[in-house]
Each structure stands twice: as C-alpha cells, then as structure tokens.
CSV table of C-alpha atoms in Angstrom, one decimal:
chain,number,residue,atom,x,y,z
A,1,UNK,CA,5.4,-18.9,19.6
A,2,UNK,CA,5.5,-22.2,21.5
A,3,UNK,CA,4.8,-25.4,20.2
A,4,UNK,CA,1.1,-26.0,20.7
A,5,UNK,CA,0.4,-22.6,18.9
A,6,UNK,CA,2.5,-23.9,16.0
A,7,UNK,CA,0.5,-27.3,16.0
A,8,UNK,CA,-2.8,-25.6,16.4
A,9,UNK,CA,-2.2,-23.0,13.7
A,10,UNK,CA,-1.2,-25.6,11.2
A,11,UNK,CA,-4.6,-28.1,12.3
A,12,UNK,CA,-6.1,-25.5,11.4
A,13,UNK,CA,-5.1,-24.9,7.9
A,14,UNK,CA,-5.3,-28.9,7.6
A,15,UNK,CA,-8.9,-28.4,8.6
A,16,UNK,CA,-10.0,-25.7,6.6
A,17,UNK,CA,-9.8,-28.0,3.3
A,18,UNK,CA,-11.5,-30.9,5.3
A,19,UNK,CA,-14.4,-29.4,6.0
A,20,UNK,CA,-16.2,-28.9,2.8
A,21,UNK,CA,-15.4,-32.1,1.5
A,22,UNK,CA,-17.5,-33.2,5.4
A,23,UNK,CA,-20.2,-30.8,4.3
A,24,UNK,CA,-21.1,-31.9,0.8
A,25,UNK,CA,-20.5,-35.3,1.8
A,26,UNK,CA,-23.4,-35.1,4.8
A,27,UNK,CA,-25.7,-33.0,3.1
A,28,UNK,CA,-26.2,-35.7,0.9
A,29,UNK,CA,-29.0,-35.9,2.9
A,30,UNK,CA,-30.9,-32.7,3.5
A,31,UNK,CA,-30.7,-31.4,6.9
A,32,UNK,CA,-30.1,-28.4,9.0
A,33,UNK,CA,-27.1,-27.0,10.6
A,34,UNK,CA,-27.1,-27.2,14.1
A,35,UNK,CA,-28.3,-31.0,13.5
A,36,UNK,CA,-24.7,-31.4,10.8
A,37,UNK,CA,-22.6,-30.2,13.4
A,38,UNK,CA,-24.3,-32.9,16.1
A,39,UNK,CA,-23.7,-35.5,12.8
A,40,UNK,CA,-20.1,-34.3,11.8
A,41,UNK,CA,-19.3,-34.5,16.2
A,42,UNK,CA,-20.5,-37.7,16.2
A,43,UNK,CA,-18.0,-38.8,13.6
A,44,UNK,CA,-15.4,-37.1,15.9
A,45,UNK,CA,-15.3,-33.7,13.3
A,46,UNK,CA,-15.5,-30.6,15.7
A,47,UNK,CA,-16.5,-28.3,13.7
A,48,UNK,CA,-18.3,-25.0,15.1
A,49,UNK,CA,-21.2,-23.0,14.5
A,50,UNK,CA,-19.3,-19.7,13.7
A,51,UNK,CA,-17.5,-21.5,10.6
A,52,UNK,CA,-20.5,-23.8,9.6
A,53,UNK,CA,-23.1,-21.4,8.8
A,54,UNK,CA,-21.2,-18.8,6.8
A,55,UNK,CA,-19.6,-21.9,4.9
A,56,UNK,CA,-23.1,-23.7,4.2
A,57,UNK,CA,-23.8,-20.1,2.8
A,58,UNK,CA,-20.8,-19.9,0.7
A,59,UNK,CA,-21.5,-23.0,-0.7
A,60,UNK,CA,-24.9,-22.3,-1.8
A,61,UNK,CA,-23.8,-19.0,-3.5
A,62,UNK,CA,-21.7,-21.2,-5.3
A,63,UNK,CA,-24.6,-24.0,-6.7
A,64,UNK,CA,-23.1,-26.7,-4.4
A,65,UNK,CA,-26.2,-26.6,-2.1
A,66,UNK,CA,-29.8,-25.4,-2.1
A,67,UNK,CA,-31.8,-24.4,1.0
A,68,UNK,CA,-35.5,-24.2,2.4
A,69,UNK,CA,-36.8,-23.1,5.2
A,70,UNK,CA,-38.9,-25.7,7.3
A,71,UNK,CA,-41.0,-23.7,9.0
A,72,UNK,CA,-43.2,-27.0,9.9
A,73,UNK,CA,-41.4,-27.5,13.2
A,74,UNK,CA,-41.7,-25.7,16.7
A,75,UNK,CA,-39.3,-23.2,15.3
A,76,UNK,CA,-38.1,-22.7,11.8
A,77,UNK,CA,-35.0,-24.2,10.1
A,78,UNK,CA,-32.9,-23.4,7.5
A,79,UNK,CA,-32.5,-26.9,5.6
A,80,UNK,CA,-29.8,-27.8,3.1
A,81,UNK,CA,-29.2,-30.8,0.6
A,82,UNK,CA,-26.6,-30.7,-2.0
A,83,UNK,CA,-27.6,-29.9,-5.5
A,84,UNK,CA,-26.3,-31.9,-8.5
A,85,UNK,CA,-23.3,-29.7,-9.1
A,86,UNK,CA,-22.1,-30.7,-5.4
A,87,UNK,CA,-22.4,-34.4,-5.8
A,88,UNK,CA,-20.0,-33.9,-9.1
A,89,UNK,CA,-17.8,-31.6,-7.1
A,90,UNK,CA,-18.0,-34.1,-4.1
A,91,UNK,CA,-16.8,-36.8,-6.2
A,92,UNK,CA,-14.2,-35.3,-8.0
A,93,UNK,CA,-12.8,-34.2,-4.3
A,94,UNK,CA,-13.1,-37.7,-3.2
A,95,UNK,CA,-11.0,-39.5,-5.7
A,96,UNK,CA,-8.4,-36.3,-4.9
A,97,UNK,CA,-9.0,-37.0,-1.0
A,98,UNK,CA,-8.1,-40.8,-1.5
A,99,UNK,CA,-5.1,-40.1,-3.4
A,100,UNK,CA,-4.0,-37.6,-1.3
A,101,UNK,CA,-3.9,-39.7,1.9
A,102,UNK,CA,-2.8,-42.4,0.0
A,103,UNK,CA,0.2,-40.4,-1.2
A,104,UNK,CA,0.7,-38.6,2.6
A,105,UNK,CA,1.0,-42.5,4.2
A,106,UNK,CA,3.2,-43.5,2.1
A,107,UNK,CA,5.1,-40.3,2.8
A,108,UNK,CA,4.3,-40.0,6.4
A,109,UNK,CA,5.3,-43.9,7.0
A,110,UNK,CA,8.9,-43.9,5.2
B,1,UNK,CA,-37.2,-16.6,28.0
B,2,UNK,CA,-37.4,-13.4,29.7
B,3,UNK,CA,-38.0,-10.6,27.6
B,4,UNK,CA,-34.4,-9.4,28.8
B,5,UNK,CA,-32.6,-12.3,27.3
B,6,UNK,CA,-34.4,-12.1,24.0
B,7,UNK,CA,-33.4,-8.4,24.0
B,8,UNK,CA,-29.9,-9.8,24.3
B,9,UNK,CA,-29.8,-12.0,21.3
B,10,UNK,CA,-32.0,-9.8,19.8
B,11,UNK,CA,-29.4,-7.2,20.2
B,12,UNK,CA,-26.5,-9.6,19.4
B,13,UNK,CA,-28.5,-10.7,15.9
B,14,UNK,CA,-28.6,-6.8,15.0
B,15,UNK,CA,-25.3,-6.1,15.8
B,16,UNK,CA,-24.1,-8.7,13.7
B,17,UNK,CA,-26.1,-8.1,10.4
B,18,UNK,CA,-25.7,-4.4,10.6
B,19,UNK,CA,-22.5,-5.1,9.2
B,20,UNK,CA,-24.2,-7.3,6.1
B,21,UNK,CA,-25.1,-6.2,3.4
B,22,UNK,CA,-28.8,-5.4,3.6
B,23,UNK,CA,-30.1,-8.1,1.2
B,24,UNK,CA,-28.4,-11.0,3.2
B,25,UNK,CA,-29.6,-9.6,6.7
B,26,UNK,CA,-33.1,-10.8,6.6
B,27,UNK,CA,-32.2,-14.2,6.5
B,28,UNK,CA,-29.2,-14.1,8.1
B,29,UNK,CA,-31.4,-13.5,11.1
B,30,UNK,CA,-33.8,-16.0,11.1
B,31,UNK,CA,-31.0,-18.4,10.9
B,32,UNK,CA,-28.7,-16.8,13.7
B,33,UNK,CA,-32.2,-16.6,15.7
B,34,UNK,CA,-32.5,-20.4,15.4
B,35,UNK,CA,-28.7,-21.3,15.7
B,36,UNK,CA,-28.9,-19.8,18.9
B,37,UNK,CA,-31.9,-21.3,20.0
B,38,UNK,CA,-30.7,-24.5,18.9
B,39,UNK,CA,-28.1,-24.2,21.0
B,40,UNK,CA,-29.5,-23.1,24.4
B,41,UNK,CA,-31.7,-26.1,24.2
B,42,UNK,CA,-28.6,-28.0,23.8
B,43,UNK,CA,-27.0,-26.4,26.8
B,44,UNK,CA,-30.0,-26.3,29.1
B,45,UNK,CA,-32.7,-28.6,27.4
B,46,UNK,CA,-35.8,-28.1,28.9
B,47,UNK,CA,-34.6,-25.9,31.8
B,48,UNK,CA,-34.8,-22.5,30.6
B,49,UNK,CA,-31.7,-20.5,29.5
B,50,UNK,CA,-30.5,-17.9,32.3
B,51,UNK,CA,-28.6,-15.0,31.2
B,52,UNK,CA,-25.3,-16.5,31.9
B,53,UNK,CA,-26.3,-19.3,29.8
B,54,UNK,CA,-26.8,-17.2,26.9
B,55,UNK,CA,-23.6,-15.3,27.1
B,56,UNK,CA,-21.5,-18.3,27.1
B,57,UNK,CA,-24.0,-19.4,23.9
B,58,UNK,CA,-23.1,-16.1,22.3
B,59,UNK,CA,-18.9,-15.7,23.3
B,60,UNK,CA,-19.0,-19.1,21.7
B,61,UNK,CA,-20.0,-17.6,18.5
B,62,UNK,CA,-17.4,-14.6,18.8
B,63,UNK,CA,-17.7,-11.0,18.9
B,64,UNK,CA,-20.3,-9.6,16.4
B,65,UNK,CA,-17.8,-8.2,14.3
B,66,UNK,CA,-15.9,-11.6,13.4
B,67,UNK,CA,-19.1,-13.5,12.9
B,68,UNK,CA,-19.8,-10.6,10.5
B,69,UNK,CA,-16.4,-11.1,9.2
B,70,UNK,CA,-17.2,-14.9,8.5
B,71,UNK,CA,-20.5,-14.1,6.7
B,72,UNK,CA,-19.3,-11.4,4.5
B,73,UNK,CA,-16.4,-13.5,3.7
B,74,UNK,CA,-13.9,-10.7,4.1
B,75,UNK,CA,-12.6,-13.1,7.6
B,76,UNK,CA,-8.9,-12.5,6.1
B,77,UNK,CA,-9.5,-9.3,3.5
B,78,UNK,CA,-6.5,-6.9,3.6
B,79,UNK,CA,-6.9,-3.0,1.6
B,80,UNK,CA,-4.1,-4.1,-0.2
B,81,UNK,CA,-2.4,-7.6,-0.1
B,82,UNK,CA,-0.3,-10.1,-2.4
B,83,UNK,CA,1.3,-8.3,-5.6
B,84,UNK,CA,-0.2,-4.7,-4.9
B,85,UNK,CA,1.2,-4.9,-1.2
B,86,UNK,CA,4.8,-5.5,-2.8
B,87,UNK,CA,4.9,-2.5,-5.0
B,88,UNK,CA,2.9,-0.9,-2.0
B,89,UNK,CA,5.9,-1.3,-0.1
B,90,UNK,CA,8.5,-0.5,-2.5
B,91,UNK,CA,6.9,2.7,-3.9
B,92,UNK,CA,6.2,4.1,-0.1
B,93,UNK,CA,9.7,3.2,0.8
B,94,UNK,CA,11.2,5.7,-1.5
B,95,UNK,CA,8.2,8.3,-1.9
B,96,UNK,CA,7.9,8.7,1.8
B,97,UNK,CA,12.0,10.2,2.7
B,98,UNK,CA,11.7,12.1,-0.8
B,99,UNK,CA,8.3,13.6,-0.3
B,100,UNK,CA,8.9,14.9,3.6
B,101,UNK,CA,12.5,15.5,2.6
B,102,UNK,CA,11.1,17.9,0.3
B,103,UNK,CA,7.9,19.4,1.9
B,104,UNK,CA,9.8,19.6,5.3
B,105,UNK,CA,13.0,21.8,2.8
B,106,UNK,CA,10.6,24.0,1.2
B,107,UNK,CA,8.6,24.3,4.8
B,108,UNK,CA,12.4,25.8,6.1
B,109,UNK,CA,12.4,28.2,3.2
B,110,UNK,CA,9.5,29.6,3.1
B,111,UNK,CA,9.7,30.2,7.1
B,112,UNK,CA,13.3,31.6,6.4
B,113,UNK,CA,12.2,34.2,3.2
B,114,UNK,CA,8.6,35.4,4.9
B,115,UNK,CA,10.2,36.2,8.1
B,116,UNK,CA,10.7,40.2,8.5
B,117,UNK,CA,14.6,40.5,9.1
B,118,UNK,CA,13.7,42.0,12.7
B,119,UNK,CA,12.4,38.8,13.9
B,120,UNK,CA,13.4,38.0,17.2
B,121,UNK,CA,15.4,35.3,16.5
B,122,UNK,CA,13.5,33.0,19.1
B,123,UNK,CA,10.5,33.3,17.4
B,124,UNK,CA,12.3,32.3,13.7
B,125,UNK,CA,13.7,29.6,15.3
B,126,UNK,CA,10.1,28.7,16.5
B,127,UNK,CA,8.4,29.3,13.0
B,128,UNK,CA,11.4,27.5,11.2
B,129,UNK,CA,11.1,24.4,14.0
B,130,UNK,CA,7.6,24.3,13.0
B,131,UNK,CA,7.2,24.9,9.3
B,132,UNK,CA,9.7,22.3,9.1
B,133,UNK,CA,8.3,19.6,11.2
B,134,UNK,CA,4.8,20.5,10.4
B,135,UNK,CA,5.5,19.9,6.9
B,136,UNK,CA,7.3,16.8,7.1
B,137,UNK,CA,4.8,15.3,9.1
B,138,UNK,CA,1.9,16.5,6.8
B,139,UNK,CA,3.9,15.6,3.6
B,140,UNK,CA,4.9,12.6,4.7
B,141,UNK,CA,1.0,11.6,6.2
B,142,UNK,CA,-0.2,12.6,2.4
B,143,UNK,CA,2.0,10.9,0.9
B,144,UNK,CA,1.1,8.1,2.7
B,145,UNK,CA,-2.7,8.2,2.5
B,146,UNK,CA,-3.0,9.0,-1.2
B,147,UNK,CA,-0.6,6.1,-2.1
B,148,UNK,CA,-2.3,3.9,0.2
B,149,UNK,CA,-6.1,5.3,-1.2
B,150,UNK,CA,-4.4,5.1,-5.2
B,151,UNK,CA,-3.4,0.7,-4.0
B,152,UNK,CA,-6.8,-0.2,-2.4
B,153,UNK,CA,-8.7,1.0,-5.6
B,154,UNK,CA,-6.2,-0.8,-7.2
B,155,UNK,CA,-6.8,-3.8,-5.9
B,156,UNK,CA,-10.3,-3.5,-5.2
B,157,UNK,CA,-10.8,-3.3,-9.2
B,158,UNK,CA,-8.5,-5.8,-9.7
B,159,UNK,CA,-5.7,-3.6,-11.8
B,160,UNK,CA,-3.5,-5.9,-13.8
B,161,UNK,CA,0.0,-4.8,-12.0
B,162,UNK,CA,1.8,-6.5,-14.9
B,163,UNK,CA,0.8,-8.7,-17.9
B,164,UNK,CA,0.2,-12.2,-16.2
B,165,UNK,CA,1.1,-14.3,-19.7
B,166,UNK,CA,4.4,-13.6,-20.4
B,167,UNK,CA,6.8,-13.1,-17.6
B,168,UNK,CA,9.1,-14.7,-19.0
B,169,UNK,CA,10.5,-11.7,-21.1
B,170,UNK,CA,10.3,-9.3,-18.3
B,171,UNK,CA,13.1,-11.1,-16.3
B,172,UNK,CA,16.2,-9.3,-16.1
B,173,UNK,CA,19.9,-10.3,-16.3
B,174,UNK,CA,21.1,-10.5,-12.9
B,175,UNK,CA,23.1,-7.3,-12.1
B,176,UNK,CA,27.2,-7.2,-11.9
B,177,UNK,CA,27.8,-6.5,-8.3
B,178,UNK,CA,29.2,-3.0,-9.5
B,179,UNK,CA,25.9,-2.7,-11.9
B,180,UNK,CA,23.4,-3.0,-9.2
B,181,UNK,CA,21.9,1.0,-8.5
B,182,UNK,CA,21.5,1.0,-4.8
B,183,UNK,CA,17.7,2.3,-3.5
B,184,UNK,CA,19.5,5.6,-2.2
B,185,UNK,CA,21.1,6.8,-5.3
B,186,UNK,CA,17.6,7.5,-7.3
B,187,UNK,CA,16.4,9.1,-3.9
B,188,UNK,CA,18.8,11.3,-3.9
B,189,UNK,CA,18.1,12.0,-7.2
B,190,UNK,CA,14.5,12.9,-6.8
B,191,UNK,CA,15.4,15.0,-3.5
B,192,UNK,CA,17.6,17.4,-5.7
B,193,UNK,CA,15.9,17.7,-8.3
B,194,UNK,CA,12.5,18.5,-6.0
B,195,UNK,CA,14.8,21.0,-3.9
B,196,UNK,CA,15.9,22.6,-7.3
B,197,UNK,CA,12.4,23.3,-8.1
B,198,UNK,CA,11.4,24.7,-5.1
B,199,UNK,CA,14.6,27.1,-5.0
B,200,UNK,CA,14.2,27.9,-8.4
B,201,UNK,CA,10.5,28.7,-8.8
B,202,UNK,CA,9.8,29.6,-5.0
B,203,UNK,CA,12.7,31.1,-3.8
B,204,UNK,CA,15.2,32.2,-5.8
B,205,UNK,CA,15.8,35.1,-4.0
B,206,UNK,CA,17.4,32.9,-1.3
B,207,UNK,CA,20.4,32.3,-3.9
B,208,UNK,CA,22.3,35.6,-2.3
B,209,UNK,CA,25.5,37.1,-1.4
B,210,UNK,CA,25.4,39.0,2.4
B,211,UNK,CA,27.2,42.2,2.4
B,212,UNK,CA,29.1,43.5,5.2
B,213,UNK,CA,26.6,46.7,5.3
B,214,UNK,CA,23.8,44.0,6.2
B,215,UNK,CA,22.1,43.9,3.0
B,216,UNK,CA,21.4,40.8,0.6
B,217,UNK,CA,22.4,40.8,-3.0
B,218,UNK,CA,20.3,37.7,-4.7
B,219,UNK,CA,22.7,36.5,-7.3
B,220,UNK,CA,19.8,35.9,-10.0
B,221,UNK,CA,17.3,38.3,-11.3
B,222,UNK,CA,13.9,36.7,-9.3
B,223,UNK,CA,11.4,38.0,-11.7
B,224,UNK,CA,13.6,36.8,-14.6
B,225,UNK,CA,14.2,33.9,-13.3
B,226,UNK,CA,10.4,32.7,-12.6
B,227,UNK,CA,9.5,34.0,-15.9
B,228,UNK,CA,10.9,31.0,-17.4
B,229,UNK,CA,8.9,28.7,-15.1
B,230,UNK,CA,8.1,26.3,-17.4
B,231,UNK,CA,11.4,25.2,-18.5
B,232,UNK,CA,12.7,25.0,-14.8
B,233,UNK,CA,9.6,22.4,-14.0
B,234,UNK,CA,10.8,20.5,-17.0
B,235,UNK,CA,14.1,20.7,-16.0
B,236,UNK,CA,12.8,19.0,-12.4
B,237,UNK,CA,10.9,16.7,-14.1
B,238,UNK,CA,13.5,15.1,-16.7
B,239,UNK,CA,15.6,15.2,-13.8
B,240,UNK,CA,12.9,13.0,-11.8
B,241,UNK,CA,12.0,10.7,-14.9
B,242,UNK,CA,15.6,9.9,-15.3
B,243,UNK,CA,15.4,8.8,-11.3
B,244,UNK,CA,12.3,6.5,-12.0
B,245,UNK,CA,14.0,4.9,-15.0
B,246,UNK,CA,16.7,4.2,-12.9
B,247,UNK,CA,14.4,2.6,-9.8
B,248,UNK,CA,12.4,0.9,-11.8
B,249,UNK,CA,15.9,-1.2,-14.1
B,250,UNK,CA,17.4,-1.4,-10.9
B,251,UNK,CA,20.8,-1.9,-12.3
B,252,UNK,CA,23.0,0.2,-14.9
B,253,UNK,CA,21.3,-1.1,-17.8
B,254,UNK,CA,21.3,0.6,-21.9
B,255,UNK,CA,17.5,1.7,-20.9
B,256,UNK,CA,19.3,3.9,-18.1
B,257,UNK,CA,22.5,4.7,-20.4
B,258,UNK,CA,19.3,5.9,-23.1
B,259,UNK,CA,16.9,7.3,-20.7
B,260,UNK,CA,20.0,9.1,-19.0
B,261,UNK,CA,21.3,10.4,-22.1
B,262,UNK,CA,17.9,12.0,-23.7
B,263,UNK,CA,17.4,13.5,-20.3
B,264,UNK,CA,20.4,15.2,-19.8
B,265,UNK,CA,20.4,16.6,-23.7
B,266,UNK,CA,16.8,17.7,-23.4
B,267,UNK,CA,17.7,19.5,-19.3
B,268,UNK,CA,21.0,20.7,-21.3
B,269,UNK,CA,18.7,22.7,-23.8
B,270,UNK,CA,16.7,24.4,-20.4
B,271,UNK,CA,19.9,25.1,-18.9
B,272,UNK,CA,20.7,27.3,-22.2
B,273,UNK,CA,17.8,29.1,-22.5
B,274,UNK,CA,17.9,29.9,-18.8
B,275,UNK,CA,21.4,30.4,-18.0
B,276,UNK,CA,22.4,32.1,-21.7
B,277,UNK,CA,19.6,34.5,-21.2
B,278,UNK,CA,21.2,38.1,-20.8
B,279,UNK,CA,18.9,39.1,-18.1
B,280,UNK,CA,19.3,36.1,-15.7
B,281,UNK,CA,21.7,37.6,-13.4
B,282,UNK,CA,21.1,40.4,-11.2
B,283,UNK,CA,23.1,43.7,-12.8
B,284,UNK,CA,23.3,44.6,-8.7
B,285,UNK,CA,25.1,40.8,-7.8
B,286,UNK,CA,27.2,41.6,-11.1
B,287,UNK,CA,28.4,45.3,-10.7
B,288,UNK,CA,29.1,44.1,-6.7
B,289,UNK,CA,31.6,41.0,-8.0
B,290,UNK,CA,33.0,43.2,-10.5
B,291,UNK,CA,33.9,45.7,-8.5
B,292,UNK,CA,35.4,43.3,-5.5
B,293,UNK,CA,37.4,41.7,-8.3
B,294,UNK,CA,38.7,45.3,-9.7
B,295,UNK,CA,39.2,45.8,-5.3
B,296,UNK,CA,41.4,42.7,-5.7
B,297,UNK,CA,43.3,44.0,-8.4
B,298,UNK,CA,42.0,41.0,-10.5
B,299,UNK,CA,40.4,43.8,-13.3
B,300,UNK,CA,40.9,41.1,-16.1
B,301,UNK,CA,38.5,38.6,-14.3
B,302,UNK,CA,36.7,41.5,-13.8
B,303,UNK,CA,35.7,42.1,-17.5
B,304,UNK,CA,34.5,38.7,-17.4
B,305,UNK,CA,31.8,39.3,-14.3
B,306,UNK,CA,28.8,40.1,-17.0
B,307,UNK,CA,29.4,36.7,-18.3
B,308,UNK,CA,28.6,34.8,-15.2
B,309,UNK,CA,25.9,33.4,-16.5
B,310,UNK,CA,27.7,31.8,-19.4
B,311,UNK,CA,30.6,30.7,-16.9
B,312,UNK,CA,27.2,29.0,-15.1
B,313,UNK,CA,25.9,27.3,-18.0
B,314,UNK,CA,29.3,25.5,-18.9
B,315,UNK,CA,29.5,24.2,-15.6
B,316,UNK,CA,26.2,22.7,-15.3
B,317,UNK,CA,27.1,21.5,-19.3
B,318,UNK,CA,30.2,19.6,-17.3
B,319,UNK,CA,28.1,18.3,-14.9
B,320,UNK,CA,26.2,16.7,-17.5
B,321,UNK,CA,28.6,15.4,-19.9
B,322,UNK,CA,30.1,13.4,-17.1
B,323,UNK,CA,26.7,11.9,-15.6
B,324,UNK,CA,25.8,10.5,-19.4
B,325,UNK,CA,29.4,9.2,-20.0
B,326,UNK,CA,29.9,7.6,-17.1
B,327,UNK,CA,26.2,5.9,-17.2
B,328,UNK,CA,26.9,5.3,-20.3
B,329,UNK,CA,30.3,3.1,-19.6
B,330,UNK,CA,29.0,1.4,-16.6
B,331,UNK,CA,26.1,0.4,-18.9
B,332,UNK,CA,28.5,-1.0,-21.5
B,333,UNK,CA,30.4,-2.6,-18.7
B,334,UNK,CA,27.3,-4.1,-17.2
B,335,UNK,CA,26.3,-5.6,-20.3
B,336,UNK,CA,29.9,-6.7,-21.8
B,337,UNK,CA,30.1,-8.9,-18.5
C-alpha cells in the first residue's frame, strides 16, 4: 500500500464522523438532497450521493430528521429538516467538535 | 428521454431495491428516481441526457449491490466479526485437524475391514486413497460449515460470549513458561481418544494377530466387546472433556489437576468393567498365545495367557496413575511459583 492509499483510507475515516455533524447542521433548514450536496460543495464538503442518501435515511430512523415529499415541483422531492431531537444532538456534537479541534491544534501545532 | 434510457434507470432502480427489504423499496425508488434525475440535469441541463450520459450518472452511484449495501446499512456487515470471530478462529483451529484427522482414520478402516481379502490390491489401494481423502475432505467441509452456521446465529442473536460486567475475575495468572499447555497437546488428546472410539466400537476386529497360515486372530471378543458400548463412548468422552478443560485453562492449572483427576478415576472404572470382564478376550487369540508360549518353552507364562485381560487393565491403570500425578505436580508447581 503506497502512500496516497494510506492518506486516502484514513480521510476517509476522518470524514465519516464529519459528515453528520454537516448534515444536521444544514438541515436546519429543510431541504432536499441533491440541493445539500450542491450546499455542503459549496462550503468545499464533497460529499456524494451514494453516502448522502442512505445517511439522511439513517438519521431519520433514528428521530434526528423528518421528511416530506414535495410533490409541488416539476418532479417530486424527498425534503428533510431536522427534528428537535437533532438540534439537541447537533449541539451537543458541536461543543464536542470545538473541543476537539481545539484539543487537535494544540496537538497538531506542538 | 428515450424510452431506452428510462428502461436503464428503471432497471438500475429495481436492481437496487430488490435487495431492500420490501417496505423500504417503495420509497427508496421515488427518491433514487429523482436523485438521478437530479443529476442528469446537473450534467446536461437542458440538453437531454444520452445514454453515455446516464451510465457515467449511474457508475457514479456504484454497482447496485453496494448502493444496496449503503441503504440496508450492512456496507461493512461480516457473518461473524469482533468477539465471535475470535473464538471462531480458535475453535476451528483445533476442531478442523481433529475432526478430518478422525473422519479421514475411521474412512481407512472401514475401507481396510469391508474389503473382501481377494481384492486386487490396486483396487484397495484405490478404495483406501479414497475413503480416506473423501472423508477428510467431507469431515473437515462439515466441520467447517456447521461451526461457521452455529457463530453466525450466534452473533446474529447477539449471544453473550461471556458475562460483560465482571471480567475482572475471569483473568488468569500468567502461565510459568513450563505451565503453559501448548495448542497441540489437547489435540492430540481429542485425536486418540476419537480413534479409540472408532476402533473400539467400529472395528475392533482390526485389533488382530496374522498367522503364518494366512488367517486373522482378533485379539478381543467383537461381539463382547461392543456389547459394552456405552461405557467405551464414556470412556471417549471423559477422555475428550478432560481435553477441553485443558484448551479452554490453557495452562497446568488445579481445574486441570481436578478435572484430570475425576476423569481418569471415572475412565479407570470403564476400563474395569471392560477389561476385567471374563469374556473380553477372544478364547481363539488366548489358546493361540498360550500355546506359542508352551512352543517357547515359557509354560509358566503360559498359565497366565487367560489373564490377559487383567495384565491389560493394570497397564492402562499405569497409564493413568502417571497422567494424574504428573498433572497433578505440574499444577502444584505452576501455582507454588
């Protein structure tokens, strides 16, 4: 195993975690998923379509987010918002987040 | 959209969601329907998607079978992972060269005892080469799968392996160097006692002295000797309990030096019914050594001839004494250090 496997194999642990606390923290607002992925690129987050979907799916099995389908549109959407369960959880993650990076600076700059 | 493209994704959608299960599949649909739509307008925008188009759209969501994967949530599910695949391993690692140790033995015999004594001896070696192979390759696939079937229930019911409060009192001393029971010796173990059973209860008949007229004299009485089936298959399976007492401590431990010691007085018991009973030997086997040893001019030891079977049981007694005793002091030795 060379180098950039090694890298890429460990991003992608790193960005595994990430991603939920993106999710929850975009579907503040409600909206669908290919429009979050165009949202989380924007802020430079690739994530894709393979990994989004199931994830918003798991996540709403779990009570962190509620769906509807829009059907209002040219062609329907699957829309989801966080419920109030996944703003707590989302908070609670964030204070870990901040602490957590704080901590790895610190770490990362000695 | 051609109707040829929509049969594409159409076919993509089904291939994935035939793998759901059926209540998610509905929706599942309608969302991959519109993912994928979503993303040929990205890739094309008002130009309208060719077929190339579409399978680049659908490689980039991966085969049917990991998008599947990813909804069911079973992207990294194993039959049997973590704790259960530890034991897994451990168990299979001995059970495997016992089990087609034994199977491919008692495969030999039975080719060697149903063979009509005017086989050409091409054709034994055939059947022999077969029944043993065969059976250690079936044996050994058994084994295998019924171990493996016995884990993924396990696991799939989630089977407490061991009691996850207290650990603390299950952790052993570490083993003296000289303490430590090495993986093989418990195999071993097992094998004979397995091969014992089989000879015993299948074919004792192969227990036999050749005489020079090209006859066999079996040296036990066969029908006397399977009458007392039951205490040989307990004899087999002390012998084979006292083995797993020993794999499982791992070390020569007061457990073993106990286990050890009930075993052998409890075998010691079978061995006397068996081996004391008059009938056990066969009166041809013991007229043919007492007459050799009268031949020999050894007519004293040949007085002593009807009490082979006596001569047998103290022997086996020997055996045991010296298998408890010197458990017994490496136990003491292990724990003293």
């Amino acid at each position: 195993m060379n180098k950039d496997e090694i890298v890429s194999g460990f991003l992608l642990e790193l960005r595994r975690g990430m991603v939920i606390l993106c999710v929850l923290a975009k579907l503040q607002e409600s909206t669908y998923g290919y429009n979050l992925i165009a949202e989380l690129a924007d802020t430079g987050i690739a994530i894709e379509a393979n990994t989004l979907y199931p994830l918003l799916r798991r996540l709403e099995s779990q009570g962190l987010l509620i769906s509807t389908w829009n059907t209002e549109g040219a062609k329907p959407r699957k829309y989801y918002h966080a419920t109030s369960l996944g703003v707590e959880v989302l908070s609670a993650l964030k204070a870990h987040w901040q602490t957590m990076t704080a901590n790895m600076n610190n770490l990362l700059e000695d | 959209m051609s109707n040829e493209h929509d049969d594409l994704i159409t076919r993509y959608i089904y291939a994935v969601t035939r793998y759901l299960p059926e209540k998610m599949r509905a929706d599942v649909e309608k969302e991959l329907d519109s993912l994928i739509a979503d993303m040929l307008t990205e890739r094309c925008g008002a130009i309208t998607p060719t077929e190339k188009d579409i399978r680049v759209v659908l490689t980039e969501l991966g085969t049917p079978e990991e998008l599947a994967a990813k909804y069911s949530g079973d992207e990294n599910g194993a039959l049997i992972s973590g704790g259960y695949f530890i034991l897994y391993k451990r168990i299979l690692r001995f059970l495997l060269p016992v089990i087609t140790a034994v199977v491919a033995i008692s495969g030999a015999i039975s080719a060697l005892v149903n063979t009509k004594p005017a086989t050409n001896p091409l054709i034994l070696a055939g059947q022999l080469f077969g029944q043993t192979i065969g059976g250690a390759i079936g044996g050994a696939f058994w084994a295998f799968a019924i171990l493996t079937i016995i884990f993924a229930i396990m696991q799939r019911l989630h089977v407490g392996l061991t009691p996850q409060d207290d650990f603390f009192s299950r952790l052993r001393p570490v083993p003296q160097k000289r303490a430590e029971i090495k993986l093989i010796v418990p195999i071993v173990g097992m094998f004979w006692s397995a091969v014992l059973l089989i000879v015993f209860l299948g074919f004792p008949q192969i227990i036999s002295v050749w005489l020079e007229s090209g006859t066999w004299i079996p040296v036990f009485a066969t029908s006397v000797i399977r009458s007392f089936w039951p205490l040989i298959l307990l004899w087999a399976i002390l012998g084979i309990a006292k083995q797993t007492v020993m794999l499982i401590e791992g070390q020569y431990s007061v457990r073993v030096a106990l286990a050890t010691l009930i075993a052998n007085i409890l075998i010691l018991a079978c061995t006397a019914v068996v081996f004391l009973s008059p009938a056990i030997m066969n009166p041809a086997f013991l007229s043919y050594l007492s007459k050799l040893l009268v031949g020999n001019g050894s007519a004293q030891l040949a007085a002593w001839a009807p009490h082979l079977g006596v001569g047998l049981f103290f022997i086996i007694c020997f055996a045991l004494v010296v298998d408890t005793v010197s458990t017994a002091s490496r136990a003491l030795r292990n724990k003293a250090a």
